[in-house]
CSV table of C-alpha atoms and ligand atoms in Angstrom, one decimal:
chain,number,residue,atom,x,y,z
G,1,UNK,CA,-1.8,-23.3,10.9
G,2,UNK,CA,-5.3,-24.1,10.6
G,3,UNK,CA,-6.6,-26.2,13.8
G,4,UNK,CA,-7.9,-30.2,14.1
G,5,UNK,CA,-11.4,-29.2,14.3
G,6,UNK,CA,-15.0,-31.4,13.2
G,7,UNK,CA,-15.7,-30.5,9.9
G,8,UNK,CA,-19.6,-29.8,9.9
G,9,UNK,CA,-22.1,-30.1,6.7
G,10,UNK,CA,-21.8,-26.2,6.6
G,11,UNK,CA,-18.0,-26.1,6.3
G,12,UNK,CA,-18.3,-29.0,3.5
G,13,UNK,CA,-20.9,-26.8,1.9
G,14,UNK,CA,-18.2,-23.4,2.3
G,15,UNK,CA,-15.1,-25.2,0.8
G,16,UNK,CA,-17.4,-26.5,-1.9
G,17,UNK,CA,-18.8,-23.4,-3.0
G,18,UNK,CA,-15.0,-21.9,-2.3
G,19,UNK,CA,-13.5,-24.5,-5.0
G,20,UNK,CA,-15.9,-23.9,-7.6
G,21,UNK,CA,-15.5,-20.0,-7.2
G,22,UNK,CA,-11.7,-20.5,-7.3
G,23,UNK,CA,-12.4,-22.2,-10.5
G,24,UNK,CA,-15.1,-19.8,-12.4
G,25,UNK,CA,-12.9,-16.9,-10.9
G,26,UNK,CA,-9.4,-17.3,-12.4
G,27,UNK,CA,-10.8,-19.7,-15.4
G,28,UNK,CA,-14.0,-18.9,-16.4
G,29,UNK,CA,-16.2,-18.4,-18.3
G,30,UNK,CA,-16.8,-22.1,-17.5
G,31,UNK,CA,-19.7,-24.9,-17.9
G,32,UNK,CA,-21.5,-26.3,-14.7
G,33,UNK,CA,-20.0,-29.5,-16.3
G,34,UNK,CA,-16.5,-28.0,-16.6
G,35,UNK,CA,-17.0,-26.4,-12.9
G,36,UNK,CA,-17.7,-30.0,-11.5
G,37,UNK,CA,-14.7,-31.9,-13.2
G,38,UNK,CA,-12.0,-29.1,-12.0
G,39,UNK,CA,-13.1,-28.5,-8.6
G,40,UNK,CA,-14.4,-32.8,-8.2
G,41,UNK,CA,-17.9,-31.8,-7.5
G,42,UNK,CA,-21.2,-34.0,-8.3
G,43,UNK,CA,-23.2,-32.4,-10.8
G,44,UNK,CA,-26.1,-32.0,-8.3
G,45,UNK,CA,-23.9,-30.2,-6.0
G,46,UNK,CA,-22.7,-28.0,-8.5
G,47,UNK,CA,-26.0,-27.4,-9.8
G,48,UNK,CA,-27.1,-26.2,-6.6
G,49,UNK,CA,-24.4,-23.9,-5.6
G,50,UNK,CA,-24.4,-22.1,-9.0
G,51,UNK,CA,-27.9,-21.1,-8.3
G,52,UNK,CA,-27.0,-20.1,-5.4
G,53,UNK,CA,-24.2,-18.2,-6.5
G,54,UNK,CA,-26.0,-16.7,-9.3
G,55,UNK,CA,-29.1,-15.9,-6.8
G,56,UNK,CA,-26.3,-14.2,-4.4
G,57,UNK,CA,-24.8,-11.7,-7.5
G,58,UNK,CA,-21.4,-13.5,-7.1
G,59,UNK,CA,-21.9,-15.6,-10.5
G,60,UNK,CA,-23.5,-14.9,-13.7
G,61,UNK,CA,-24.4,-16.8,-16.7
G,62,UNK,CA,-23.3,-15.2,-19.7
G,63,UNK,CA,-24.0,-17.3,-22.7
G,64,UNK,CA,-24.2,-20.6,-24.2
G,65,UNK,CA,-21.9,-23.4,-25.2
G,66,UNK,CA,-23.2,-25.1,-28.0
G,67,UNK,CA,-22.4,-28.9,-27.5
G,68,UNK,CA,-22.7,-30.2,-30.5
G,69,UNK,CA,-26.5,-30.9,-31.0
G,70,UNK,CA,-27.2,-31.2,-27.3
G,71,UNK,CA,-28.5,-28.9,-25.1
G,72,UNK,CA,-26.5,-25.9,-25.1
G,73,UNK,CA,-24.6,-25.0,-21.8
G,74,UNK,CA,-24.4,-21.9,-19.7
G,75,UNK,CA,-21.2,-20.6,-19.4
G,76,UNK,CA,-20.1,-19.0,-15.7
G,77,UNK,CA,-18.2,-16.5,-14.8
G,78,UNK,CA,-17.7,-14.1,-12.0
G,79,UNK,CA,-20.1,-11.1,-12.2
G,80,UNK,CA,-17.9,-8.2,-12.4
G,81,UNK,CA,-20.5,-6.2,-10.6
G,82,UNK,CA,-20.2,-8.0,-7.0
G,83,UNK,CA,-18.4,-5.6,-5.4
G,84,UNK,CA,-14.8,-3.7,-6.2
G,85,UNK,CA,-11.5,-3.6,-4.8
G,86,UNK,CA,-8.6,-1.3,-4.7
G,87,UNK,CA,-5.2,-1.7,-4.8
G,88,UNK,CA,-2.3,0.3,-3.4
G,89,UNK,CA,1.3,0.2,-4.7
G,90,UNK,CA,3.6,2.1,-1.6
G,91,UNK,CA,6.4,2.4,-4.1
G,92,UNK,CA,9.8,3.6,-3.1
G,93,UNK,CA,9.3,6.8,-5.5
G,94,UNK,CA,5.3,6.4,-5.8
G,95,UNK,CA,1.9,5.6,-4.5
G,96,UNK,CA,-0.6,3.8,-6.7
G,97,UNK,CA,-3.7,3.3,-5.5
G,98,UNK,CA,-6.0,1.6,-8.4
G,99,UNK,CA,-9.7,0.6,-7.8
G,100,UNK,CA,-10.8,-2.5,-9.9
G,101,UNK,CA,-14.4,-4.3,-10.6
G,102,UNK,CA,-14.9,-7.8,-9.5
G,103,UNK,CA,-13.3,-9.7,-12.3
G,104,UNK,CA,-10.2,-7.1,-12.0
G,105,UNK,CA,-10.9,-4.8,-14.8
G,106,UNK,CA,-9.5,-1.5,-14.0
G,107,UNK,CA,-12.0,1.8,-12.9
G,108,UNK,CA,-9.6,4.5,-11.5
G,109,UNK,CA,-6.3,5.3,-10.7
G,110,UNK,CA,-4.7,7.6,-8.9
G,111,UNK,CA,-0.7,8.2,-8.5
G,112,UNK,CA,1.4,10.5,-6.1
G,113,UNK,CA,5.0,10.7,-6.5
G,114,UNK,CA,6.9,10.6,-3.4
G,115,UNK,CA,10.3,9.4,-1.9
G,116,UNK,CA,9.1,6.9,0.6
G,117,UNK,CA,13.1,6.9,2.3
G,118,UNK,CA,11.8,10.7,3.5
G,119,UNK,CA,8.4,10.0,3.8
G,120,UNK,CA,6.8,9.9,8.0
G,121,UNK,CA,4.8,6.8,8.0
G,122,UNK,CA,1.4,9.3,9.0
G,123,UNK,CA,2.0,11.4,5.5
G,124,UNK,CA,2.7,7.8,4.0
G,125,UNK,CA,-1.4,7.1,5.2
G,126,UNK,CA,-2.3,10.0,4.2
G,127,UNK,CA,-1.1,9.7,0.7
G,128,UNK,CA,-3.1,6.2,1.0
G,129,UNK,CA,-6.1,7.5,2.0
G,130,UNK,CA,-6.4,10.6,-0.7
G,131,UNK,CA,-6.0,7.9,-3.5
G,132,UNK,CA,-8.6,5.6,-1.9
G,133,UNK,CA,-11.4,8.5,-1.5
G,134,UNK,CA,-10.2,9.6,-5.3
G,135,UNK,CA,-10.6,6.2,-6.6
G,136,UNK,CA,-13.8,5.6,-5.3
G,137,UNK,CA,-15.0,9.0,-5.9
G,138,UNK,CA,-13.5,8.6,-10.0
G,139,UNK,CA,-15.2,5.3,-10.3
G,140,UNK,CA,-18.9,6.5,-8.7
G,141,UNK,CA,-19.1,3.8,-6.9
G,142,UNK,CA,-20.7,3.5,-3.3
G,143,UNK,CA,-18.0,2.7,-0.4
G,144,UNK,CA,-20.7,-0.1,0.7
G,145,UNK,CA,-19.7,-1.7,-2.5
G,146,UNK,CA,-16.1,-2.0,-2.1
G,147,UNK,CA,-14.8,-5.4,-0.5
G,148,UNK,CA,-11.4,-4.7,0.4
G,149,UNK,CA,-8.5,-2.8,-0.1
G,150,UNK,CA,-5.0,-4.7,-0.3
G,151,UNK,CA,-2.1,-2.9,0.3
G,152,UNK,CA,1.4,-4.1,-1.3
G,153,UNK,CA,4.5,-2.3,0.7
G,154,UNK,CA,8.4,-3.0,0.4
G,155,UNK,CA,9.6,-4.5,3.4
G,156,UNK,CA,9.0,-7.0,5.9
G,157,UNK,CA,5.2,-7.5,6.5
G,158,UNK,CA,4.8,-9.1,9.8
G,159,UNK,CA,1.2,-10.4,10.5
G,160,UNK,CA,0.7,-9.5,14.0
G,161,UNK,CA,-2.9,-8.5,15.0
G,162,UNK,CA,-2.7,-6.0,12.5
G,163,UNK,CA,-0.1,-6.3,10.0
G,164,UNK,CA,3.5,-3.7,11.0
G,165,UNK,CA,5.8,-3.2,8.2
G,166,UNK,CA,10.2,-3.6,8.8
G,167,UNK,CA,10.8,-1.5,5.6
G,168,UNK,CA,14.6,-1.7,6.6
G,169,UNK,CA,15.7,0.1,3.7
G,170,UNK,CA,13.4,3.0,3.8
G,171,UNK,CA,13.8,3.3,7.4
G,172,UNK,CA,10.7,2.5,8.4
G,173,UNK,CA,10.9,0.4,11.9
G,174,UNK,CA,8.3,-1.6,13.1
G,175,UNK,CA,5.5,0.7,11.5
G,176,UNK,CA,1.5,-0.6,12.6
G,177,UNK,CA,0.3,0.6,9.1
G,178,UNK,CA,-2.7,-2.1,9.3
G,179,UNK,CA,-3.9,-0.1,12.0
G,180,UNK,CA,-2.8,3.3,11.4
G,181,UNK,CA,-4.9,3.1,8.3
G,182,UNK,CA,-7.8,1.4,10.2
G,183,UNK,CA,-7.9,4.9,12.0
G,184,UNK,CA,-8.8,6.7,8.9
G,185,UNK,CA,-11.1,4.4,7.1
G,186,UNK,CA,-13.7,1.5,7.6
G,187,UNK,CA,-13.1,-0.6,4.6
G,188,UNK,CA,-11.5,-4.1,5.2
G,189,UNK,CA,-7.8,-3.3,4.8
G,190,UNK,CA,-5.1,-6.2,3.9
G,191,UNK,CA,-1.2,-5.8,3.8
G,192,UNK,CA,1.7,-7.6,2.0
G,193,UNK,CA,4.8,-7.2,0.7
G,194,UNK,CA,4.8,-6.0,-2.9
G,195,UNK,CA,6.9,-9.2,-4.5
G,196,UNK,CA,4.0,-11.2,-2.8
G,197,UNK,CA,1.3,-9.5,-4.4
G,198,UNK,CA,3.4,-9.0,-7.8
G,199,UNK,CA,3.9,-12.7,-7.4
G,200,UNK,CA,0.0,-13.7,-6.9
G,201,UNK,CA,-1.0,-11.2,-10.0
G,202,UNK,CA,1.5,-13.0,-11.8
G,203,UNK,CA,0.4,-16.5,-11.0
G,204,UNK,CA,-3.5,-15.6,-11.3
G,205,UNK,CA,-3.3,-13.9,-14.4
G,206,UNK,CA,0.5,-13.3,-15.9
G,207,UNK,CA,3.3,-15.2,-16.8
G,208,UNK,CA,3.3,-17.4,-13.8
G,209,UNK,CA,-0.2,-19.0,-14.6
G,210,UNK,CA,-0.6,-22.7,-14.9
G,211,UNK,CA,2.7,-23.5,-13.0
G,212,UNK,CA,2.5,-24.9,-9.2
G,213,UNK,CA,6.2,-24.3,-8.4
G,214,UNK,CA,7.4,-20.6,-9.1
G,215,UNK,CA,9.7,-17.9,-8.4
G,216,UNK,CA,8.7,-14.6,-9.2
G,217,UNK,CA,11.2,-11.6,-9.0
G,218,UNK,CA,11.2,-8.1,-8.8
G,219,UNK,CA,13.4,-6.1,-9.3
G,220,UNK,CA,13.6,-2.1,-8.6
G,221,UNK,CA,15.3,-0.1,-6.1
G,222,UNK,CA,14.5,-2.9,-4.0
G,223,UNK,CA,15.5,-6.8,-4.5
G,224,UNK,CA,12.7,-9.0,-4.1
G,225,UNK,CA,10.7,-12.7,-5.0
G,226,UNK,CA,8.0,-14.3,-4.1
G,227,UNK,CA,8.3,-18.5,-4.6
G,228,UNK,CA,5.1,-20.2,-4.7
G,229,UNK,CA,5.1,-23.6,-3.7
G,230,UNK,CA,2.6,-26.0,-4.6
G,231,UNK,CA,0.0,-23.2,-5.8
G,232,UNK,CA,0.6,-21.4,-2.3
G,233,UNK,CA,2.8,-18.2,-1.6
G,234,UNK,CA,5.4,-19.5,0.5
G,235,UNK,CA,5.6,-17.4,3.6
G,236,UNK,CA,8.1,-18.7,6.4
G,237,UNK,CA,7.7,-18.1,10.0
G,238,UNK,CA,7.2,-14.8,10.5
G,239,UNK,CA,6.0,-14.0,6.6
G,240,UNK,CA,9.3,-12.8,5.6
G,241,UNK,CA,10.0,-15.7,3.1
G,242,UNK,CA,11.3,-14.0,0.1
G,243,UNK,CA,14.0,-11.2,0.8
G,244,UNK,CA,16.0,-12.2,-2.3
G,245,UNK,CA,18.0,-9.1,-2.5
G,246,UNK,CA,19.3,-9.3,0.7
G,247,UNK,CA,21.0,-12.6,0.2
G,248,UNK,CA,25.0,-12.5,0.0
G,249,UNK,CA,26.4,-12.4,-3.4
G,250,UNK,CA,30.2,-11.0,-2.1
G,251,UNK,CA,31.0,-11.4,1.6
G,252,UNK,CA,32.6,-7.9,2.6
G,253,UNK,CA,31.0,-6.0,-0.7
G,254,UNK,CA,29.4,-3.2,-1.2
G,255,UNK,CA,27.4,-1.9,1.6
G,256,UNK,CA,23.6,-2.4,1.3
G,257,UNK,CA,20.6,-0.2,2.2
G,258,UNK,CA,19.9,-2.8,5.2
G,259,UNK,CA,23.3,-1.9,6.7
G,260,UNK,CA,24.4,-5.5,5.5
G,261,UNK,CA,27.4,-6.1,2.9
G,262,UNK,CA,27.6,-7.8,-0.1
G,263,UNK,CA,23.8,-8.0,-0.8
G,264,UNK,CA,22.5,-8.6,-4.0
G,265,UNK,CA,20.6,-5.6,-3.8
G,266,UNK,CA,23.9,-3.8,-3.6
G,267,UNK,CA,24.8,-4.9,-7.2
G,268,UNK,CA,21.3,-5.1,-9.5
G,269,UNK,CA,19.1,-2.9,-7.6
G,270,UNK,CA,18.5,-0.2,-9.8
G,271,UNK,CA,20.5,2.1,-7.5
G,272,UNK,CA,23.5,0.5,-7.5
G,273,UNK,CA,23.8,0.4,-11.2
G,274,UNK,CA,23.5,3.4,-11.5
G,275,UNK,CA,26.3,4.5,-8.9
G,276,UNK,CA,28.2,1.6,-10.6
G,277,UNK,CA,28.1,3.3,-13.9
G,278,UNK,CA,29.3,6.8,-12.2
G,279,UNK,CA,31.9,5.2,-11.0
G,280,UNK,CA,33.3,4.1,-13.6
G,281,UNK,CA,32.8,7.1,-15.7
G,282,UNK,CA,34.9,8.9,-12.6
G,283,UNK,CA,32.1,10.9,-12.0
G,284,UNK,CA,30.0,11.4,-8.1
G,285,UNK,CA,26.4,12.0,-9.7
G,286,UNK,CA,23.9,11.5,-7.6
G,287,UNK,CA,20.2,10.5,-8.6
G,288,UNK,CA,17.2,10.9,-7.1
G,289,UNK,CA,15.1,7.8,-6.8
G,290,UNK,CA,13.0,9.3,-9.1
G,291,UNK,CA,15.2,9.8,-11.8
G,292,UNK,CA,16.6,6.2,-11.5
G,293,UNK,CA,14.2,5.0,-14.1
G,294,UNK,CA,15.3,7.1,-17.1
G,295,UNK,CA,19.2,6.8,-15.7
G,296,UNK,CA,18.8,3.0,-16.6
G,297,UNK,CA,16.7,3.5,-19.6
G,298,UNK,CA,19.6,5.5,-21.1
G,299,UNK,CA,22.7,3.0,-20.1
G,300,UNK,CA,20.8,-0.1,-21.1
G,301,UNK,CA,20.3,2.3,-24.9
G,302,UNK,CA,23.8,3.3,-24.7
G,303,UNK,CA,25.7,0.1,-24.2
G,304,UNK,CA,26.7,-0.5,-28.2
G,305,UNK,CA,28.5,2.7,-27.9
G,306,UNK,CA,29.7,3.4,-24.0
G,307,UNK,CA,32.0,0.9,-22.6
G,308,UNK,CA,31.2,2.0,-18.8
G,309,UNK,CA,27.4,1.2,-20.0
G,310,UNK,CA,28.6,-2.5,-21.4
G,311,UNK,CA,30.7,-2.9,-18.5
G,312,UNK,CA,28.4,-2.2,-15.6
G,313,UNK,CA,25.4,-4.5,-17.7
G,314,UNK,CA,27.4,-7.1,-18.0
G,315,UNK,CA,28.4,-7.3,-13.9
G,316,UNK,CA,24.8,-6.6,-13.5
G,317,UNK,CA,23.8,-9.9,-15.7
G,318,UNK,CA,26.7,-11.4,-14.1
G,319,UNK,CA,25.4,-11.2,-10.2
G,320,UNK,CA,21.8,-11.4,-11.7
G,321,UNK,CA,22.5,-14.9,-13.4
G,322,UNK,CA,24.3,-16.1,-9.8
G,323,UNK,CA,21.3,-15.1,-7.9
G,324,UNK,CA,19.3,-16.7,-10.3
G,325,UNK,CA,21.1,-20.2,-10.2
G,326,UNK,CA,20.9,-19.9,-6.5
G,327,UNK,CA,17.1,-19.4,-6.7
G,328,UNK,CA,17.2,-22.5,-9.3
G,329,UNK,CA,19.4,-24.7,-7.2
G,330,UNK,CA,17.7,-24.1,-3.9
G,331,UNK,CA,14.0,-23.7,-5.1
G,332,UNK,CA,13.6,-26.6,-8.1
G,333,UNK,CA,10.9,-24.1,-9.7
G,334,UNK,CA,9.7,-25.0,-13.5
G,335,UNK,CA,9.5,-21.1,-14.2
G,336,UNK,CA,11.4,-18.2,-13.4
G,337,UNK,CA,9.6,-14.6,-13.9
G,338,UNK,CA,11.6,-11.4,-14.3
G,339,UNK,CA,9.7,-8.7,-13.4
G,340,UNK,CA,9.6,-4.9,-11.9
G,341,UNK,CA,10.1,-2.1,-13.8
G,342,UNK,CA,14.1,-3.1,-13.6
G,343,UNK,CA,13.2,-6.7,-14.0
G,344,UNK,CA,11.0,-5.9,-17.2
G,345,UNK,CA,13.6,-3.1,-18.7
G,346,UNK,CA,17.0,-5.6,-18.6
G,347,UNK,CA,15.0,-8.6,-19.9
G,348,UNK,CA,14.0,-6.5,-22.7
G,349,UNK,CA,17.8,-5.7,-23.6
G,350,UNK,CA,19.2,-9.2,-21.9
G,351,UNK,CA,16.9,-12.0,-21.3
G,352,UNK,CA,19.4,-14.5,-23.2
G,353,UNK,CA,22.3,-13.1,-21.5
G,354,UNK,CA,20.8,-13.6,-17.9
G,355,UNK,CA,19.6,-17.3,-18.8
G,356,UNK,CA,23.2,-18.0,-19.9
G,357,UNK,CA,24.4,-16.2,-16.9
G,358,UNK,CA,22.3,-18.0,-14.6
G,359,UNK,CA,23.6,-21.7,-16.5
G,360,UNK,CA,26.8,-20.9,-15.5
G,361,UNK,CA,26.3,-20.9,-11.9
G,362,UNK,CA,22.8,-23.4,-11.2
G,363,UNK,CA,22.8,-27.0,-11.2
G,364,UNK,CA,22.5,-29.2,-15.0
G,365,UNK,CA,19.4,-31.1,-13.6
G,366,UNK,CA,17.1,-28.5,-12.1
G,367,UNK,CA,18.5,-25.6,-14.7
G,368,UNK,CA,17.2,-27.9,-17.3
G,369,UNK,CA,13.7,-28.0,-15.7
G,370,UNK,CA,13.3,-24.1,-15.8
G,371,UNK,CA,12.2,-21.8,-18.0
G,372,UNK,CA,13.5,-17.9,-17.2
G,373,UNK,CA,10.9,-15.4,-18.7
G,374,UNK,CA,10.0,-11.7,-18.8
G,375,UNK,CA,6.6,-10.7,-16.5
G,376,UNK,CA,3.5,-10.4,-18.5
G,377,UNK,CA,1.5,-7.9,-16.5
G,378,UNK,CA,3.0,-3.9,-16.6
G,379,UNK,CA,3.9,-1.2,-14.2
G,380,UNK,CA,0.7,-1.2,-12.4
G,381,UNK,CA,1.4,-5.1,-11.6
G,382,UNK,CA,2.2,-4.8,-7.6
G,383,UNK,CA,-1.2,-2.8,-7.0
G,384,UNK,CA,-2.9,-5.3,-9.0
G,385,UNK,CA,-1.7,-7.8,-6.7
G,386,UNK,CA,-2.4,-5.4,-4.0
G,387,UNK,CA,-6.4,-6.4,-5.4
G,388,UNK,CA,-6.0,-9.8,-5.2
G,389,UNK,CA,-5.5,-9.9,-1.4
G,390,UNK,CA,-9.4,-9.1,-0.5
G,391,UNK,CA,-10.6,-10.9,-3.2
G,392,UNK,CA,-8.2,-13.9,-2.4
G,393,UNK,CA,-9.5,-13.7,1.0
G,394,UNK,CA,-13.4,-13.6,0.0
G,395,UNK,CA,-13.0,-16.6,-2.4
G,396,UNK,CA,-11.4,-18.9,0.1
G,397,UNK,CA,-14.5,-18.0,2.4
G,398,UNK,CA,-17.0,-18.9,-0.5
G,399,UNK,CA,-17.5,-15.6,-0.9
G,400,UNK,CA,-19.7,-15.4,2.4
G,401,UNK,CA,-18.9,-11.8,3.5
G,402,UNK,CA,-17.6,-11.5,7.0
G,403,UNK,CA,-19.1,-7.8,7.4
G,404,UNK,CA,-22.7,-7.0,7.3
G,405,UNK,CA,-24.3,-6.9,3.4
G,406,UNK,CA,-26.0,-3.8,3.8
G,407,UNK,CA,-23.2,-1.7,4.3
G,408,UNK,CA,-22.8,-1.5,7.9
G,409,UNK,CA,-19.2,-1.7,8.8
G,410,UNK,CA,-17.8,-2.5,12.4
G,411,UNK,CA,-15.0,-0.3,13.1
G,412,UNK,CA,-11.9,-1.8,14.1
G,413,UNK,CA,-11.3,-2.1,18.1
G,414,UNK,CA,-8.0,-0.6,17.9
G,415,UNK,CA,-9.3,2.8,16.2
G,416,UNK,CA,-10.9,4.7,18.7
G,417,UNK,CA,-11.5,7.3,15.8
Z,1,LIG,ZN1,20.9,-5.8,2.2
């Protein structure tokens, strides 16, 4: 909650230069003039905190609009050259850790596949860390240059003095990974849960843009959304906001991951539909997280011509739809996006389906208001999002860098080393 406080000429100055970065950043390239009218600036201010911004390396000019006979206008947009950030995926079957320039075009990658349910939390860093110094190292660029790294987790992210992760479902209690990873590196380190960070690459740049009032939804092994509200991730008290997958959908069901029964997780995570289909072909098949992808790719192919494939899609839709409608009837969003590499896979095959599904169960009025769509970004959406977090962070401060410019890095007070 931010605090009553006297707002001094240099906060005005910050929260101006923050607007008009917000603007140039996820709608650029942009005129001066075009700057001023979005973010309600005076053409003299805006004037003089482009050349500022330009003088600083955060902004550059890169061309002209012509306007028509006039003088031609510069047009703005965020010089991709500022400084980079990396993003880390902790999937529940891999770890992507991608490094990006400033406008979020992507250098390097760098994936290790892993069953996070097995994984210790210090091999889980470690993992982290060997994709960071690879990313960095692939991209050649210096370490001083990098701004941030965000890190996008399943679980609970609670936002203590460093952020600890619940990841209930992986067994991973109460884990200080904010800090844990402080102890191996200097770089400015962010966490969140990966539907948040999905959601914020979705509304920056995907199929959420544009809209104030959102759910995003991803689905995987895990069950997740993120709802923005009013252009803002919603977060709830304690940042949990969000845990989709855990909400009832059969009182006494199937038992979840979380210990719970009857979550929705239990019947369209990925895992469940796949012991769904076993058991109905009478079989006790177990897969390995990692295989889950290609089990679902083949019953989603197979369901003209396998009846315990049409049968288990169609309960899948069925429970999908209803927690849909209760998203629709609780939330009042205008757009609905279906993402996740489960999320993107069954709206390919069923996106009509689902929307039907979910009319059945929601509301006439606010169902009527609400578009349901597939994600636009791909598989590497979650790290992308992962991205956004330090760059999020340094264009709400106006891009004033709260380390030291020259590279000097403090190292955090609760890493002794
Ligand atoms: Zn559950």
């Amino acid at each position: 909650m931010p605090r009553p406080r006297t707002t001094t000429v240099r906060d005005l100055r910050k929260s101006n230069r923050s607007r008009a970065l917000w603007e140039v950043f996820l709608n650029g390239p942009l005129t001066r003039q075009e700057v001023g009218a979005v973010a309600g600036l005076s053409p003299a201010t805006v004037s003089n905190l482009v050349a500022a911004l330009v003088a600083e390396g955060v902004v550059a000019e890169v061309g002209l609009e012509d306007s028509n006979g006039g003088r031609p206008r510069g047009l703005l947009q965020v010089n991709p050259d500022y400084g980079y950030v990396i993003g880390v995926d902790v999937g529940e079957t891999a770890f992507l850790v991608e490094l990006f320039d400033f406008s979020l075009r992507p250098l390097a990658r760098h994936t290790s596949v892993t069953d996070l349910s097995v994984l210790d939390p210090d091999d889980a860093v470690g993992h982290i860390v060997t994709g960071i110094t690879s990313v960095i190292a692939e991209a050649g660029v210096a370490e001083q240059a990098i701004l941030g790294v965000g890190v996008a987790v399943p679980g609970l992210v609670e936002h203590r003095e460093s952020a600890v992760v619940h990841g209930q479902s992986v067994g991973w209690d109460a884990v200080p990974l904010e800090a844990m990873l402080r102890r191996e590196t200097d770089l400015p380190i962010l966490v969140d849960n990966g539907a948040k960070t999905l959601g914020q690459a979705e509304r920056w740049f995907g199929a959420a843009r544009g809209t104030d009032n959102a759910v995003i939804v991803l689905l995987g092994i895990g069950v997740g959304m993120c709802f923005i509200s009013n252009g803002e991730v919603y977060r709830g008290a304690t940042s949990s906001a969000g845990e989709w997958g855990h909400t009832t959908v059969m009182v006494g069901g199937r038992t979840c991951r979380c210990g719970a029964e009857g979550c929705l997780e239990a019947y369209v995570g990925a895992g469940a539909i796949v012991d769904r289909y076993e058991e109905l072909k009478g079989r006790q098949t177990a897969t390995s997280p990692a295989g889950l992808e290609g089990r679902i790719a083949a019953i989603t192919g197979a369901r003209e011509q396998d009846r315990a494939a049409a049968q288990v899609l169609g309960e899948t839709v069925s429970y999908l739809g209803a927690g849909l409608a209760d998203l629709v009837n609780l939330f009042n969003p205008e757009r609905i996006v279906v993402g996740g590499w489960l999320g993107r896979a069954l709206s390919d095959e069923l996106l009509p389906e689902i929307r039907a599904a979910a009319q059945r169960q929601a509301l006439r009025l606010p169902f009527s208001r609400v578009e349901i769509v597939k994600a636009d970004l791909g598989p590497d959406a979650v790290a992308l999002g992962g991205a956004t977090l330090p760059i999020g962070r340094l264009l709400s401060a106006g891009a004033v860098r709260s380390y030291p410019a020259d590279g000097r890095r403090v190292r955090s007070a609760i890493a002794p080393g």
